Short mmCIF file of C-alpha atoms and ligand atoms in Angstrom, two decimals:
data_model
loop_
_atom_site.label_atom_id
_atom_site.label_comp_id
_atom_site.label_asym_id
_atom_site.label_seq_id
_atom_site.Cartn_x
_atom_site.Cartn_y
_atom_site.Cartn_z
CA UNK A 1 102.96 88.85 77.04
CA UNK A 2 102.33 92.65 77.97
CA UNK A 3 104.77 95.24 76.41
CA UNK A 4 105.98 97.45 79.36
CA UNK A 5 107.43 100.76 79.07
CA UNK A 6 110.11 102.02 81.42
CA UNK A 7 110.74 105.64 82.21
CA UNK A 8 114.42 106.25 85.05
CA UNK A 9 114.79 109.37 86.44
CA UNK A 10 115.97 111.50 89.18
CA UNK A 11 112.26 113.50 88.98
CA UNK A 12 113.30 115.87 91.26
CA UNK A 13 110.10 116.73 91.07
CA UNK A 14 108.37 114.71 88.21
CA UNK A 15 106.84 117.24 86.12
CA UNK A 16 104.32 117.21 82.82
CA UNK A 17 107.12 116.90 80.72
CA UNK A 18 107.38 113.39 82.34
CA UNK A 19 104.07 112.16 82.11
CA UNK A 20 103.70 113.42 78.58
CA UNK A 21 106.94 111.39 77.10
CA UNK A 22 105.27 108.26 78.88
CA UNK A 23 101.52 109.12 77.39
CA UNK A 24 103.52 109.74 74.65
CA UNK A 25 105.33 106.04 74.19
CA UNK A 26 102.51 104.44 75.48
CA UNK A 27 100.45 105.83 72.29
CA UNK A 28 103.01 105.39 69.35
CA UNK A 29 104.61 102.16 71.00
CA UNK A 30 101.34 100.80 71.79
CA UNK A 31 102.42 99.89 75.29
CA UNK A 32 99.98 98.00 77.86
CA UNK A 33 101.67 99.78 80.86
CA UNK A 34 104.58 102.14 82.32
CA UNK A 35 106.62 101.88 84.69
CA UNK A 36 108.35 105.01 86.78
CA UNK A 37 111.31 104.33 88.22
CA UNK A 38 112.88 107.44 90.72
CA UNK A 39 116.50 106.57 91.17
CA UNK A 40 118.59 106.27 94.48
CA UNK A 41 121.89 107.64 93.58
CA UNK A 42 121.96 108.98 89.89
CA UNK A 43 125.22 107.11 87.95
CA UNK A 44 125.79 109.97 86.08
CA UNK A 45 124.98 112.86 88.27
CA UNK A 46 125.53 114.27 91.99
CA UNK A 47 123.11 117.26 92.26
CA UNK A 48 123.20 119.42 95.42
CA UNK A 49 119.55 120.13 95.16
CA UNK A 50 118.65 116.18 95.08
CA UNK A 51 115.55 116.38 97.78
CA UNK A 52 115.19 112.61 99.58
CA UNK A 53 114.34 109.39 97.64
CA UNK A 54 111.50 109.08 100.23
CA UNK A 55 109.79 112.63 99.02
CA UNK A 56 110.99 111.64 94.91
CA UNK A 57 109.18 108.49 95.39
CA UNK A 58 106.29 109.73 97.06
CA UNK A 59 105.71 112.71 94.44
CA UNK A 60 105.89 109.78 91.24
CA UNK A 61 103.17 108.21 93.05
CA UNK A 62 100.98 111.57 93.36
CA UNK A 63 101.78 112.45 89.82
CA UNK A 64 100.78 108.74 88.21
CA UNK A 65 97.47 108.68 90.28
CA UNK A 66 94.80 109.48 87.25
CA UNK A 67 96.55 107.21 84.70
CA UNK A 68 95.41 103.75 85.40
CA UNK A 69 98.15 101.81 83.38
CA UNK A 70 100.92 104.21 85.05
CA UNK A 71 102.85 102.80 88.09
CA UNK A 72 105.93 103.41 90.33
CA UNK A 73 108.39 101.06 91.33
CA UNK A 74 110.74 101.56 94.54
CA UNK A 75 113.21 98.99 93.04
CA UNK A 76 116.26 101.55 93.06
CA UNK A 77 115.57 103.10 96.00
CA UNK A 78 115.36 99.92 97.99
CA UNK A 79 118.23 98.48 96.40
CA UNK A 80 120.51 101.69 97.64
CA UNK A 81 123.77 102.30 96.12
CA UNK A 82 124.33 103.57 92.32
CA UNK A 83 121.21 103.13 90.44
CA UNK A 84 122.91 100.98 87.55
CA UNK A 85 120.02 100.61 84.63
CA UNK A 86 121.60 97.14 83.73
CA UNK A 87 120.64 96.24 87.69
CA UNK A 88 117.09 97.39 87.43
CA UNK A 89 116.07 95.59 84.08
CA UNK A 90 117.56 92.42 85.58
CA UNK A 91 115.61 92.62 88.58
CA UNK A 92 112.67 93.09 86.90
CA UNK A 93 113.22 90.33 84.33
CA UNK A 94 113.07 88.21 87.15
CA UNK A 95 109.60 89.88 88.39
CA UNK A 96 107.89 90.24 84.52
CA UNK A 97 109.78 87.16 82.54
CA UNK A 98 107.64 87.55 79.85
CA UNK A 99 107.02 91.54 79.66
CA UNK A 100 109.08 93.30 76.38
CA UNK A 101 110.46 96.59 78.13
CA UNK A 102 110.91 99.43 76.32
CA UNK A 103 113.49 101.74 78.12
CA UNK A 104 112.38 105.07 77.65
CA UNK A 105 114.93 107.76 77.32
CA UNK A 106 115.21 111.36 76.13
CA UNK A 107 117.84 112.63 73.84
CA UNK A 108 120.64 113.56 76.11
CA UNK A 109 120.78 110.23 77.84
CA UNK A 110 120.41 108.06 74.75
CA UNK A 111 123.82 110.10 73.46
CA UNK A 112 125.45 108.60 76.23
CA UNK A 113 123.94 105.19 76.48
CA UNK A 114 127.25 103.02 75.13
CA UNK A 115 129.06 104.31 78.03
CA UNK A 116 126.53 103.27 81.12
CA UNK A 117 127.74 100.09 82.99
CA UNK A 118 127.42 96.60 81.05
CA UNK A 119 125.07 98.15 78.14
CA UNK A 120 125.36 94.99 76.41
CA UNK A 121 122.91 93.57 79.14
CA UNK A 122 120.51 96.72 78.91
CA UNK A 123 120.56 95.70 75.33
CA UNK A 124 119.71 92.42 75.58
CA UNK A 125 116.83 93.24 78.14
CA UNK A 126 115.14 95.89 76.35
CA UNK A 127 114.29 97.95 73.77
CA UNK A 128 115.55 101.22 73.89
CA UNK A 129 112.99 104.25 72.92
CA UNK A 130 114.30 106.99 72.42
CA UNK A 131 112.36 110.45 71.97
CA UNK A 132 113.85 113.72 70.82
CA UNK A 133 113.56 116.88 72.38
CA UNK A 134 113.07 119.19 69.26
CA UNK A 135 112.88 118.46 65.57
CA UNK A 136 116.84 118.75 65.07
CA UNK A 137 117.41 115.86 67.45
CA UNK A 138 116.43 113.44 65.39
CA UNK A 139 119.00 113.14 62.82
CA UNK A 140 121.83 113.19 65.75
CA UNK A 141 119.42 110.29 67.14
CA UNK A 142 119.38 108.08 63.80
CA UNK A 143 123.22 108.80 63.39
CA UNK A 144 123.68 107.66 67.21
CA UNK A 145 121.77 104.68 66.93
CA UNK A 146 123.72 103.96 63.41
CA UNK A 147 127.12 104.04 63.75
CA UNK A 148 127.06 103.43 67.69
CA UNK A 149 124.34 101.18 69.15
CA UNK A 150 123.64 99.73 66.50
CA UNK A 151 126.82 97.72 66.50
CA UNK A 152 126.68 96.46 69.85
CA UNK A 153 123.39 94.81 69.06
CA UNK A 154 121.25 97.51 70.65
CA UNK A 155 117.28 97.17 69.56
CA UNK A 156 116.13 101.10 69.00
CA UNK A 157 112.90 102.86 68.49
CA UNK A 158 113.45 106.50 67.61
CA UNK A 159 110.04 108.10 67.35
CA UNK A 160 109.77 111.28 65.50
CA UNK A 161 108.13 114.16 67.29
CA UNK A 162 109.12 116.53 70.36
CA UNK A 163 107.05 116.52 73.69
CA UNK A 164 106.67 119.42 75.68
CA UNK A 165 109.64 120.94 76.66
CA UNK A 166 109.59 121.02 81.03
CA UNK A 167 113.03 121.12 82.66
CA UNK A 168 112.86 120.34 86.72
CA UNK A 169 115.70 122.89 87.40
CA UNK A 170 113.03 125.80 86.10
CA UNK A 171 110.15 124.24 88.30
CA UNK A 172 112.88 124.22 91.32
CA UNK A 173 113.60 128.02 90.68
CA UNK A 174 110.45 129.03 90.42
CA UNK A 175 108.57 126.82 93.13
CA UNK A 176 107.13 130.03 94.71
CA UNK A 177 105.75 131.35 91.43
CA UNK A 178 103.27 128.80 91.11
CA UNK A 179 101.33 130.80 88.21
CA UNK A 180 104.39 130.21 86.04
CA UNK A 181 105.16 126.60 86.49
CA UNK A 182 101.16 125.29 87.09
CA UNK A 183 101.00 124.34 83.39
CA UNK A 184 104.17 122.25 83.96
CA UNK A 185 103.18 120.38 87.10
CA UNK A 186 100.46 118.02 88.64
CA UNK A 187 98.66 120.61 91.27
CA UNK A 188 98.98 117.54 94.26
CA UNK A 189 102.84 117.52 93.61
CA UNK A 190 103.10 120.98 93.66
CA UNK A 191 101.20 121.04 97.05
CA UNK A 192 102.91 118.34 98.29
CA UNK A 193 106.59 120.05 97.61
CA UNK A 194 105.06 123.11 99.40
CA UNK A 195 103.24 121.22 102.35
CA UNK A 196 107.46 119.29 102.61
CA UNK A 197 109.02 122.80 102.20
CA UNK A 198 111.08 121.28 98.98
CA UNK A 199 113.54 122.92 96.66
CA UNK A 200 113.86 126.26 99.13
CA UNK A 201 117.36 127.62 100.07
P1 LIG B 1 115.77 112.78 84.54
O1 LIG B 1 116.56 114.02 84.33
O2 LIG B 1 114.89 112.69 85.71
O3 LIG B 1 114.95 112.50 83.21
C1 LIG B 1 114.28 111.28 83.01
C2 LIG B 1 114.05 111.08 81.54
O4 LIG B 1 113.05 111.97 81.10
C3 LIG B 1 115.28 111.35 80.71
O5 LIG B 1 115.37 110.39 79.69
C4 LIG B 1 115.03 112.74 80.18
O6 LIG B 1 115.55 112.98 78.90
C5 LIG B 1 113.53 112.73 80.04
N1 LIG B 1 112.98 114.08 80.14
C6 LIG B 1 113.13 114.93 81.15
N2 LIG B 1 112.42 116.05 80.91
C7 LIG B 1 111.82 115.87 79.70
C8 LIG B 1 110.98 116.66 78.88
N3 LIG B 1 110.56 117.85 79.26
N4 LIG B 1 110.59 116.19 77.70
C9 LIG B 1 111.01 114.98 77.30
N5 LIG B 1 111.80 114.20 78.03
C10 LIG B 1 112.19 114.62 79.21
O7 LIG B 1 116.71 111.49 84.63
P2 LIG B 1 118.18 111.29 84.13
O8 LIG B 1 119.08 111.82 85.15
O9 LIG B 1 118.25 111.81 82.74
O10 LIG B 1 118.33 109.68 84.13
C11 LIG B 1 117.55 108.88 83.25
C12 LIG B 1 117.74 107.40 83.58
O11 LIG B 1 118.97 106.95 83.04
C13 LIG B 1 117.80 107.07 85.07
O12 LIG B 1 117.07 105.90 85.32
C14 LIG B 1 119.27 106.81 85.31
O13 LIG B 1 119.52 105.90 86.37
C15 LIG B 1 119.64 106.18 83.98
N6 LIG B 1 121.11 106.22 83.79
C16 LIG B 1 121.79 105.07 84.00
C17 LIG B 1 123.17 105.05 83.85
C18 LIG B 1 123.89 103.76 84.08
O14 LIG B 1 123.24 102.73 84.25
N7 LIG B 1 125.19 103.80 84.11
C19 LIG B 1 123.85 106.23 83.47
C20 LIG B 1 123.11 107.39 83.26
C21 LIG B 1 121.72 107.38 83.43
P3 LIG B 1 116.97 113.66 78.59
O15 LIG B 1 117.90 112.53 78.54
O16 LIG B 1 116.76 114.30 77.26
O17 LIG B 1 117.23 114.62 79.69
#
C-alpha cells in the first residue's frame, strides 16, 4: 500500500515552485511517490496564454527527470474535455486501488475546493494537502478546513511552512530574461520553451 501524492496544474510552464511543493509533501507527508498531472481544459480558468497540452505535458516530463519517485500522467489530457479533479482520482482509483492519494493543493485552490464538481467524491478518494503560500495563510487554511471541509467529511493535512514563492505568469513575462527567472526554472524546460518559441507575443 504506497502513499501517492498528487500535484494538478495548468504548469504553463512547470516551474521550481512546483517541484519544491512536491519535494516538499513528499518529505513532511512521507510519500513513496508523486504524481504530476498537466490539465486539458482548466475548470476554473480560460487563460489566453495557455500554450498546447502536447508542449505542458512534454515540459512536466523534462522538469521530473532527476527525481526518481516523480512521474507524469497524461490522464487529463487524453481524456479531453474539462479536467474535473473528481474524474481524475476515479480513474486512477481504478489504476492504484490500494494507493492513499494525497491531493496536493496550494492555498488559493484549497479556498475554493467545496465548490469544484462532486467534492464529496474528491473527499472520499483522497486526502487533501494543503500548503500555504506565506506564514499568514495558515490560519485562513485551519479556519477553511474548520468550518467548511470539515463538515462535508473532507480528510485535510495543512502543513505549516511556505515554499518558494514562483508564479508562471512572471516566468512567461520574462522568458527572454533568462538571468532573472534561471533560479525559478529547470534549465531543459527553459530551453525547451525557447527551442518551441513559447510564451512570445
Ligand atoms: P496551477 O496554477 O498550475 O498550480 C498548481 C498547484 O501548484 C496549485 O495548487 C498552486 O497553488 C500550486 N502552486 C503554484 N505555484 C506555486 C508556488 N510557487 N508555491 C507553492 N505552490 C504553488 O494549477 P491550478 O490552476 O491552480 O489548478 C490546480 C488543480 O486544481 C488542477 O488539477 C485543476 O484541474 C484542479 N481544479 C479542479 C477543479 C474542479 O475539479 N472543478 C476546479 C479548480 C481546480 P495555488 O492554489 O496557491 O495557486
Amino acid at each position: 500500500m504506497s502513499k501517492t501524492g498528487i500535484i494538478g496544474g495548468t504548469f504553463n510552464p512547470i516551474h521550481n515552485g512546483h517541484i519544491l511543493l512536491a519535494l516538499y509533501c513528499k518529505e513532511k507527508l512521507n510519500l513513496d511517490s508523486v504524481i504530476f498531472i498537466p490539465t486539458y481544459t482548466p475548470p476554473h480558468k480560460s487563460d489566453k496564454e495557455l500554450v498546447s497540452e502536447i508542449h505542458r505535458l512534454n515540459m512536466c516530463n523534462i522538469a521530473v527527470q532527476r527525481y526518481d519517485d516523480f512521474s507524469v500522467s497524461d490522464i487529463e489530457i487524453k481524456r479531453k474535455g474539462k479536467s474535473y479533479t473528481y474524474e481524475t482520482l476515479t480513474g486512477l482509483k481504478e489504476i492504484y486501488p490500494d494507493d492513499t492519494f494525497y491531493f496536493i493543493t496550494g492555498a488559493d485552490m484549497f479556498l475554493t475546493l467545496e465548490k469544484w464538481k462532486n467534492p464529496e467524491i474528491i473527499f472520499e478518494k483522497a486526502i487533501i494537502a494543503a500548503v500555504p503560500r506565506n506564514s499568514s495563510d495558515s490560519e485562513v487554511l485551519s479556519s477553511h478546513y474548520q468550518t467548511i471541509l470539515k463538515p462535508m467529511g473532507a480528510k485535510v493535512s495543512i502543513l505549516d511552512e511556505p515554499v518558494l514563492s514562483v508564479s508562471s505568469t512572471f516566468i512567461r513575462e520574462n522568458i527572454d530574461n533568462y538571468d532573472l527567472i534561471k533560479s525559478l526554472i529547470d534549465r531543459n524546460v527553459y530551453e525547451y520553451i525557447v527551442k518551441n518559441n513559447l510564451y512570445r507575443e
